[in-house]
PDB file of C-alpha atoms in Angstrom:
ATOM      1  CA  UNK Z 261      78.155 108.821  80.556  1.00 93.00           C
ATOM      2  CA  UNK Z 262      74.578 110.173  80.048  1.00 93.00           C
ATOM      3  CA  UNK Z 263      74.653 108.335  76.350  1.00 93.00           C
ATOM      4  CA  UNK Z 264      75.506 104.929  78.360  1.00 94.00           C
ATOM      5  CA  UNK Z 265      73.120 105.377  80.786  1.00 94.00           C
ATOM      6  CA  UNK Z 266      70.351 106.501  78.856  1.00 94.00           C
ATOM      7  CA  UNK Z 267      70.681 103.198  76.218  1.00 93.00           C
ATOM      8  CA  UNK Z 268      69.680 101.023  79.220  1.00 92.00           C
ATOM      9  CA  UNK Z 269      66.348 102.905  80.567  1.00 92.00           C
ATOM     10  CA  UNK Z 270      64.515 104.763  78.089  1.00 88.00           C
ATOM     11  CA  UNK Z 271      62.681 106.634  81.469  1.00 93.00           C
ATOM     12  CA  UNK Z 272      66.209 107.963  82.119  1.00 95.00           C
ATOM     13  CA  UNK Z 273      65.822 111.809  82.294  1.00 96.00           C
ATOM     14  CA  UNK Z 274      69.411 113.745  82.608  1.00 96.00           C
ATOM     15  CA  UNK Z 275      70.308 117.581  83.612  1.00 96.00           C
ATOM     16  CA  UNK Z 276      73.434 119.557  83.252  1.00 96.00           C
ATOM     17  CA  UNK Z 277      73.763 122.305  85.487  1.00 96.00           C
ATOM     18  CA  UNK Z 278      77.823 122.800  85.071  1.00 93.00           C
ATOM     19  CA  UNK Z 279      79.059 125.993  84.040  1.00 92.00           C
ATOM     20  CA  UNK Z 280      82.947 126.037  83.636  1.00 88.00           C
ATOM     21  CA  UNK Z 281      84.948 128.444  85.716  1.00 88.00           C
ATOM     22  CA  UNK Z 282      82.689 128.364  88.812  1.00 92.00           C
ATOM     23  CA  UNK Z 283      83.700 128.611  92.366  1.00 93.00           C
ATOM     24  CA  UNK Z 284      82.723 126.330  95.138  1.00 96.00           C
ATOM     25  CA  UNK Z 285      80.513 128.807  96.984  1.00 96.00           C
ATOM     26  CA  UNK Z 286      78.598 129.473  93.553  1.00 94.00           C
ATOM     27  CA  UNK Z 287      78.102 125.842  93.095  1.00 96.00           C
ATOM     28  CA  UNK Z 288      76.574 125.290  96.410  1.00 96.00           C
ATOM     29  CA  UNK Z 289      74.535 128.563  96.188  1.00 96.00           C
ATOM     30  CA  UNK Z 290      73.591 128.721  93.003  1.00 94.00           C
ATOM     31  CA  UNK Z 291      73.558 124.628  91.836  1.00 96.00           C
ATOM     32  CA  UNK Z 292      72.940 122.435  94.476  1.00 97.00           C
ATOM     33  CA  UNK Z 293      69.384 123.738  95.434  1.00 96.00           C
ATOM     34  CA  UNK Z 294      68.243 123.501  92.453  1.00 96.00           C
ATOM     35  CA  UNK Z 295      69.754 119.864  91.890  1.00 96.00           C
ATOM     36  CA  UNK Z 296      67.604 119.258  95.259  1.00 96.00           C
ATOM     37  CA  UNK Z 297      64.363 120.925  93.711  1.00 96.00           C
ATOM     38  CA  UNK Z 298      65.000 117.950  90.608  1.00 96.00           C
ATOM     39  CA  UNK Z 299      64.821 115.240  93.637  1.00 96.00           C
ATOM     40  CA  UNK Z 300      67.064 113.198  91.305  1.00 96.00           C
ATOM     41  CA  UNK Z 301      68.182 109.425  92.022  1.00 96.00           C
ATOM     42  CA  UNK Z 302      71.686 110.310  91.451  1.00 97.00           C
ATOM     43  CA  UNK Z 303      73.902 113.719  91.275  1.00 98.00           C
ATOM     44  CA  UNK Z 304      77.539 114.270  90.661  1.00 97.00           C
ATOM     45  CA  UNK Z 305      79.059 117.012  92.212  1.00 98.00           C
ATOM     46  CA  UNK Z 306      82.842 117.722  90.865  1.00 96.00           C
ATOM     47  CA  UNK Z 307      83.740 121.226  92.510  1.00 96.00           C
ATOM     48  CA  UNK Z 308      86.596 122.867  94.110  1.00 95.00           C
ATOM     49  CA  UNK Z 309      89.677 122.890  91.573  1.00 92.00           C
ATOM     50  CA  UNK Z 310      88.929 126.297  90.550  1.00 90.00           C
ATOM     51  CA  UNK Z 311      88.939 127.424  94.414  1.00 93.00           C
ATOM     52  CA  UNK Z 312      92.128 125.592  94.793  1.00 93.00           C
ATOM     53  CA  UNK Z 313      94.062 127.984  91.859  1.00 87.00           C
ATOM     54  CA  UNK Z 314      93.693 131.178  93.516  1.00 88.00           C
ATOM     55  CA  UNK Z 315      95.631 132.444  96.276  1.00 86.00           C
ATOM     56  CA  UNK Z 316      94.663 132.546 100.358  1.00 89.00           C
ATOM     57  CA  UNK Z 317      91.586 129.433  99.400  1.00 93.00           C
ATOM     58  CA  UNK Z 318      91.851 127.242 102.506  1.00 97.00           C
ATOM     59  CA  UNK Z 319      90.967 123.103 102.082  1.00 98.00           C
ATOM     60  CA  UNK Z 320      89.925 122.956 105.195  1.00 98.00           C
ATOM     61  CA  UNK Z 321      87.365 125.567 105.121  1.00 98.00           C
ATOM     62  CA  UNK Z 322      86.090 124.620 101.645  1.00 98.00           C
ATOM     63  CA  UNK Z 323      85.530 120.961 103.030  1.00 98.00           C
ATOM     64  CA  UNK Z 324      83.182 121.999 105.221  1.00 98.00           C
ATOM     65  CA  UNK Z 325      81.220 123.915 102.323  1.00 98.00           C
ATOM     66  CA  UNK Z 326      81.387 120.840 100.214  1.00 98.00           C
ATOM     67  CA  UNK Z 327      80.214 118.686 102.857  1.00 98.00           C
ATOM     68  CA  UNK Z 328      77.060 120.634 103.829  1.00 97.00           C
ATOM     69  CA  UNK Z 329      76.110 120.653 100.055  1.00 97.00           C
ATOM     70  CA  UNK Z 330      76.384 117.031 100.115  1.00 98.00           C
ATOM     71  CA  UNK Z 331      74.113 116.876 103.151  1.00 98.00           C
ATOM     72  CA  UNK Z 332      71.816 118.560 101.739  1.00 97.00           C
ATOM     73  CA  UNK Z 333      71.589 116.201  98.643  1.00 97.00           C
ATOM     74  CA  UNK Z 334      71.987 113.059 100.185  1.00 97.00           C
ATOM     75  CA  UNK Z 335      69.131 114.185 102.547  1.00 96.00           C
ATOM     76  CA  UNK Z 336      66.902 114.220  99.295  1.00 92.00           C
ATOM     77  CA  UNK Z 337      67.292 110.595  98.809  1.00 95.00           C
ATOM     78  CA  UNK Z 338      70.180 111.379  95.893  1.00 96.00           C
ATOM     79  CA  UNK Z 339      72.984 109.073  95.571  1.00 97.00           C
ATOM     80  CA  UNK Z 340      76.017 111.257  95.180  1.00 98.00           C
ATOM     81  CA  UNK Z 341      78.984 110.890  93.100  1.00 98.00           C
ATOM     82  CA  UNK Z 342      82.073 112.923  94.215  1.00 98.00           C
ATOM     83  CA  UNK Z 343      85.651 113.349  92.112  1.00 98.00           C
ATOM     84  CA  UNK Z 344      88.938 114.086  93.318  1.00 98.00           C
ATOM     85  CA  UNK Z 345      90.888 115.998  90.622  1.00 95.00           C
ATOM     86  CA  UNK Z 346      94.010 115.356  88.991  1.00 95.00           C
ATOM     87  CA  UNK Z 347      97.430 114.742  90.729  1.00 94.00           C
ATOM     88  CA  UNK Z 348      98.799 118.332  89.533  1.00 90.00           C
ATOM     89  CA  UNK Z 349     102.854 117.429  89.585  1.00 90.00           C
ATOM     90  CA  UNK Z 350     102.986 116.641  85.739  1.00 85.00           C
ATOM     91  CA  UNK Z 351     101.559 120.547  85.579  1.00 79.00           C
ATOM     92  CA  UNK Z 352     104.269 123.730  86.131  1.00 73.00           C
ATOM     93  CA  UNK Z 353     101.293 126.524  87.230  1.00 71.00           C
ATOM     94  CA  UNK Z 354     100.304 123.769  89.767  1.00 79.00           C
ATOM     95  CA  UNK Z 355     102.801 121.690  91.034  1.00 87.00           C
ATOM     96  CA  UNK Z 356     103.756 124.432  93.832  1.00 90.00           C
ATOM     97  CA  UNK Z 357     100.067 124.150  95.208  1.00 92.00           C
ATOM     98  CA  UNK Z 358     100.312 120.142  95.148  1.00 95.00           C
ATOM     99  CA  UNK Z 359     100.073 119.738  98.807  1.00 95.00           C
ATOM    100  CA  UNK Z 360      96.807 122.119  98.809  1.00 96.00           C
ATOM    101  CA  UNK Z 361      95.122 119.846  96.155  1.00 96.00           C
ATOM    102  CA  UNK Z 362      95.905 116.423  98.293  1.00 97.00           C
ATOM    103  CA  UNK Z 363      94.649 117.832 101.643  1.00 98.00           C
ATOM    104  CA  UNK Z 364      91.106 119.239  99.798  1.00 98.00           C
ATOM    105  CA  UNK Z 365      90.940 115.367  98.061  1.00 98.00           C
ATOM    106  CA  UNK Z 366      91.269 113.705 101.237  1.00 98.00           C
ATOM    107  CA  UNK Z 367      88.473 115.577 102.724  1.00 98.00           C
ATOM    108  CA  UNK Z 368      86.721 114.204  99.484  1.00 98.00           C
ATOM    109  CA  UNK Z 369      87.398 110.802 100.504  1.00 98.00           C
ATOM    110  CA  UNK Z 370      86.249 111.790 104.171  1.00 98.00           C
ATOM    111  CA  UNK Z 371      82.876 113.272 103.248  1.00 98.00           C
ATOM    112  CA  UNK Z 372      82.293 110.240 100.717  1.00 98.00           C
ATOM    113  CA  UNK Z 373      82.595 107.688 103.267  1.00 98.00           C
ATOM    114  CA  UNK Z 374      80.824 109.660 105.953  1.00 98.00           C
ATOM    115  CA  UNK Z 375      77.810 110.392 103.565  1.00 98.00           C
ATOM    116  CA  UNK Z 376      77.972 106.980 101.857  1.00 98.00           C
ATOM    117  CA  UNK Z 377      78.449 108.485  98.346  1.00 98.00           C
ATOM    118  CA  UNK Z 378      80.416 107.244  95.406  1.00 98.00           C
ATOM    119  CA  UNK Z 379      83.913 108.223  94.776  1.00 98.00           C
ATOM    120  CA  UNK Z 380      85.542 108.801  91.421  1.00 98.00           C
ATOM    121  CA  UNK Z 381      89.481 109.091  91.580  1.00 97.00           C
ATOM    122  CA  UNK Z 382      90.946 111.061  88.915  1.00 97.00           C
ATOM    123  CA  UNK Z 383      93.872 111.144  91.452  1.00 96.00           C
ATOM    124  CA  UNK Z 384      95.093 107.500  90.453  1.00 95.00           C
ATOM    125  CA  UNK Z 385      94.034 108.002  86.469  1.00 96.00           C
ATOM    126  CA  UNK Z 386      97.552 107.152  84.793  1.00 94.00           C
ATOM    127  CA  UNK Z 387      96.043 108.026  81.660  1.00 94.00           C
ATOM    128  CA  UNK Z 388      95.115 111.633  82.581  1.00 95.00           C
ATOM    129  CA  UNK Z 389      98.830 112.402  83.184  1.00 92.00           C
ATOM    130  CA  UNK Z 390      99.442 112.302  79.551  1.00 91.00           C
ATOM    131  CA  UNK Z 391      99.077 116.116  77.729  1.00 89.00           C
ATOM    132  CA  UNK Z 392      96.837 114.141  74.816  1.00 93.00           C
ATOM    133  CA  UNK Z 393      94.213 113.644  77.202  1.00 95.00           C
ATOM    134  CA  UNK Z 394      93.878 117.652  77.705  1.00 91.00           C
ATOM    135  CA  UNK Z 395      92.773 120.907  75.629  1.00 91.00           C
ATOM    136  CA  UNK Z 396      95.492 123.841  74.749  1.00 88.00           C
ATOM    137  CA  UNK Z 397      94.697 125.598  77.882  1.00 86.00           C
ATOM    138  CA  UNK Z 398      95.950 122.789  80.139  1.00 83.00           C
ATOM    139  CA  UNK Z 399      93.756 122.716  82.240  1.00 84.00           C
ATOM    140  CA  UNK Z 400      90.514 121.391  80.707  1.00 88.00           C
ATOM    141  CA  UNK Z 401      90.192 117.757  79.771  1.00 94.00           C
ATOM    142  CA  UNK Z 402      89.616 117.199  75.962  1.00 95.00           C
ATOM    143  CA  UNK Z 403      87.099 114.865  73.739  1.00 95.00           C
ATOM    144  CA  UNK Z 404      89.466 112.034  74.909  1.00 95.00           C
ATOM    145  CA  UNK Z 405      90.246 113.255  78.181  1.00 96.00           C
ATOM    146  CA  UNK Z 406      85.901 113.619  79.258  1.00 96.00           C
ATOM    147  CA  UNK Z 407      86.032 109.831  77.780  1.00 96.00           C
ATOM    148  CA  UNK Z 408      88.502 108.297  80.526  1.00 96.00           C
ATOM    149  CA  UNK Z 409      86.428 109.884  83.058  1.00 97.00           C
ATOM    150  CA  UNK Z 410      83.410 109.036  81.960  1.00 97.00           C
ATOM    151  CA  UNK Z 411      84.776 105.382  82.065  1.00 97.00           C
ATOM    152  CA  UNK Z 412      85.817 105.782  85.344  1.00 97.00           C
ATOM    153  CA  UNK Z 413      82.376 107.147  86.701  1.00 98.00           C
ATOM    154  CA  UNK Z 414      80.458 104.407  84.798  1.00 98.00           C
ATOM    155  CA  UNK Z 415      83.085 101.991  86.349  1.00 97.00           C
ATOM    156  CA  UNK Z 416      81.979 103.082  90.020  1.00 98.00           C
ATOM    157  CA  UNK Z 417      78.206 103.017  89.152  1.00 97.00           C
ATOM    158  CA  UNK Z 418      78.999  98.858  87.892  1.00 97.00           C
ATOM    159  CA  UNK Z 419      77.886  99.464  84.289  1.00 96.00           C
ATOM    160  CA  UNK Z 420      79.966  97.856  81.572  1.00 95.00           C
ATOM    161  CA  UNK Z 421      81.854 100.161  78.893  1.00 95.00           C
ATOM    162  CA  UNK Z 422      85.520 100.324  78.040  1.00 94.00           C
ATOM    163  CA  UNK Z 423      88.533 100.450  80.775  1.00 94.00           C
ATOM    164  CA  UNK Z 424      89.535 103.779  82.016  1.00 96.00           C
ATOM    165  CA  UNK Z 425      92.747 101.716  82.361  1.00 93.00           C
ATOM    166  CA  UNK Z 426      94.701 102.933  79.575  1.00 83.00           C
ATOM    167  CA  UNK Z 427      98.488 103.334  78.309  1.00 83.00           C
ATOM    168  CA  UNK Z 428      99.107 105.838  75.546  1.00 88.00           C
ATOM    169  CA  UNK Z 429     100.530 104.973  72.655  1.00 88.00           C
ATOM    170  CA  UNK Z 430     104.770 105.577  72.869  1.00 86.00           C
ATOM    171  CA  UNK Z 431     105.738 108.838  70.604  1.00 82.00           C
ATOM    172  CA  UNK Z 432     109.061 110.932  70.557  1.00 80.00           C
ATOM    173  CA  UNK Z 433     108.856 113.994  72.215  1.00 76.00           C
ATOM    174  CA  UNK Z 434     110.934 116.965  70.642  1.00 79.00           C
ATOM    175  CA  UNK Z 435     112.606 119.221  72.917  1.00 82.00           C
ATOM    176  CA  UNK Z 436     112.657 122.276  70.591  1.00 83.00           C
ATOM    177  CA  UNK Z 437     108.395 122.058  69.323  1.00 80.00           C
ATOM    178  CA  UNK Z 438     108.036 121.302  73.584  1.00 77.00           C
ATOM    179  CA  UNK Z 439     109.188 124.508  74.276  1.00 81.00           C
ATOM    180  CA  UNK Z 440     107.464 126.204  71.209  1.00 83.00           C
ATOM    181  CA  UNK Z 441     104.062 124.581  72.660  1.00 80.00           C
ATOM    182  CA  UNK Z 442     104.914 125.884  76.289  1.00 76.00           C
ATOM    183  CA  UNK Z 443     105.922 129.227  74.961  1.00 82.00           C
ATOM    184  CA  UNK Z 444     102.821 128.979  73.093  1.00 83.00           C
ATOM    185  CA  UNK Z 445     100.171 128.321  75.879  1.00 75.00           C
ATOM    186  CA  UNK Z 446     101.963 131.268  78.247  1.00 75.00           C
ATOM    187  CA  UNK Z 447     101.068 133.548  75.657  1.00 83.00           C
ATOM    188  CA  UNK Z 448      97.314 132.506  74.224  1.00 83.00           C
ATOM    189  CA  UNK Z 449      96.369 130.878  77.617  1.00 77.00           C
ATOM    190  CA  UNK Z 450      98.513 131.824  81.019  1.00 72.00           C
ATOM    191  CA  UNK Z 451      98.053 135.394  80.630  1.00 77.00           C
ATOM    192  CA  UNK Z 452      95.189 135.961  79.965  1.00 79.00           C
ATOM    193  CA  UNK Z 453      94.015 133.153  82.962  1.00 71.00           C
ATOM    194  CA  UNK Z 454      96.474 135.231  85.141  1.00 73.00           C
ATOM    195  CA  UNK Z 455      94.404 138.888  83.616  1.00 76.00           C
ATOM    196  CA  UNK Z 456      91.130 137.568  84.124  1.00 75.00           C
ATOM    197  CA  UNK Z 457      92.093 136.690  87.747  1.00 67.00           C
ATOM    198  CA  UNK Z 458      93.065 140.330  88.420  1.00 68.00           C
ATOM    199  CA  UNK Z 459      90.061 141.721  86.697  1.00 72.00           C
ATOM    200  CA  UNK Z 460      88.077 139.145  89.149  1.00 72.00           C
ATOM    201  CA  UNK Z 461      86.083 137.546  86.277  1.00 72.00           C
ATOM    202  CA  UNK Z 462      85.711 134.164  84.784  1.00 71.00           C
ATOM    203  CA  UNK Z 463      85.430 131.900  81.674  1.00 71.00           C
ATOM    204  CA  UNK Z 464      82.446 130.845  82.650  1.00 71.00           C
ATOM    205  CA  UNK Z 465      80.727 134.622  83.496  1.00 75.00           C
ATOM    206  CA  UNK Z 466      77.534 135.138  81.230  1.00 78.00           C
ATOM    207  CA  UNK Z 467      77.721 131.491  80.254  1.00 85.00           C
ATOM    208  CA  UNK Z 468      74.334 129.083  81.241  1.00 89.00           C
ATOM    209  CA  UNK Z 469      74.060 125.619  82.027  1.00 92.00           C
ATOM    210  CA  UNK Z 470      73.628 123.202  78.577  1.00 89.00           C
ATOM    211  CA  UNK Z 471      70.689 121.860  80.052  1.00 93.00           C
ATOM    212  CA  UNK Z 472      69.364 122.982  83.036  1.00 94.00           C
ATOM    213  CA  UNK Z 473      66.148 121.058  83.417  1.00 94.00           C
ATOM    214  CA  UNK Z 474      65.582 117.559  84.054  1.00 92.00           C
ATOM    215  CA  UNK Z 475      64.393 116.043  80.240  1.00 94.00           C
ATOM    216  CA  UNK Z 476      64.759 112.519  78.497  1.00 93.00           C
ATOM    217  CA  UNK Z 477      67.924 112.835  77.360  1.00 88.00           C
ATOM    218  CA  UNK Z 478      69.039 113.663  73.735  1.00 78.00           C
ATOM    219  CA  UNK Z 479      71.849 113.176  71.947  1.00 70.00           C
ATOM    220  CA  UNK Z 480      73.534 115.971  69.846  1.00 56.00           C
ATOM    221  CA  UNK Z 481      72.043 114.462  66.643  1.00 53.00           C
ATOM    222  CA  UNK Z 482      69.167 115.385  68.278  1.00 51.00           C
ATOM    223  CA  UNK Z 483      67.651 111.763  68.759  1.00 48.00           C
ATOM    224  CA  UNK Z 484      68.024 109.777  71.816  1.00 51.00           C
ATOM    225  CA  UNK Z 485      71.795 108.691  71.620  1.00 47.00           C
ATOM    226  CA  UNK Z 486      72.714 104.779  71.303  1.00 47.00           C
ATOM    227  CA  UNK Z 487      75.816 104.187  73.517  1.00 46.00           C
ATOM    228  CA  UNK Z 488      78.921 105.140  72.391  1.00 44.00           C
ATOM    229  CA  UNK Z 489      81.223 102.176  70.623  1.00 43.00           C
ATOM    230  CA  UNK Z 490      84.054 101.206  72.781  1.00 42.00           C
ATOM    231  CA  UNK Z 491      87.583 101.041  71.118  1.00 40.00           C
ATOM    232  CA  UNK Z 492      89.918  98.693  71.262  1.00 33.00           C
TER     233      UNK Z 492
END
């Protein structure tokens, strides 16, 4: 998304203050003020699905942290971009806590509308449901996954790159490697999600954001990037 935007305004300046694993109340105390310090013409804030894993988190509650953090941003003159997440009934470890996802995403819709703010809906993403748009840990999006959305957000913003409207290619699905791949991720990525939950740390403890200042953007080449080519 940065790569897109960046090709079209070489003043375009771009921070990444994301660190995986994070909790909404670490967001909003640790992120969001210093988003505000940046004064930037645009934020998005995509926070919430990590709360919504562990036990006891309450929606309602977590709405009303969310929406103060947008308050605060929107008060700065930022135009905010907010996500739902992803409908969790394709996933086993979260279909059970399906109706606590859909009540925290409609409070998303709530606060965008209140606030004015944009709204991307990885809710209705068809081509998210699909395990090739996802890493081995199930549940982080992968190369191609990051892609759709990033489609989707530039979609909302009204700047032209390739649909997020995608089928995946038909393939046969073998019962017996299925159940090799699900024995697979219980042992190299439930348990240890489930351990590091009892220990009470994270992924993302220790880690810093990629780039936590506001700068002309660079690519990973390390030159300013030229948009990305869109596939057929």
């Amino acid at each position: 998304m940065a790569e897109r935007l960046a090709a079209d305004d070489p003043s375009f300046r771009y921070a990444n203050l994301a660190v995986r694993g994070k909790l909404l109340d670490q967001i909003v105390t640790e992120q969001v003020p210093l988003a505000v310090e940046m004064a930037p013409d645009l934020v998005s804030l995509c926070a919430g699905g990590n709360d919504l894993l562990r036990p006891g988190s309450n929606p309602d509650v977590m709405a009303k942290r969310l929406a103060r953090a947008v308050r605060d941003l929107r008060a700065g003159g930022a135009d905010v971009l907010l996500f739902t997440g992803v409908d969790p009934r394709d996933t086993p470890l979260m279909r059970r806590l399906r109706g606590r996802f859909a009540i925290f995403y409609l409070h998303v819709r709530s606060i965008a509308d209140l606030y004015g703010c944009r709204l991307v809906d990885q809710w209705s993403m068809q081509g998210l449901r699909d395990w090739r748009a996802w890493s081995a840990d199930r549940l982080h999006m992968n190369e191609d996954g990051h892609r759709l959305v990033a489609a989707r957000v530039l979609d909302v913003l009204g700047v032209p790159f390739e649909d997020w409207r995608m089928d995946w290619p038909e393939r046969a699905v073998d019962p017996r490697a299925r159940r090799r791949e699900d024995a697979q991720w219980l042992r190299e990525h439930l348990v240890p999600w489930v351990a590091r939950r009892l220990r009470g740390v994270s992924s993302g403890d220790g880690i810093t954001p990629k780039r936590p200042d506001l700068e002309a953007f660079i690519g990973y080449g390390g030159a300013k990037s030229a948009p990305p080519a869109a596939r057929g």
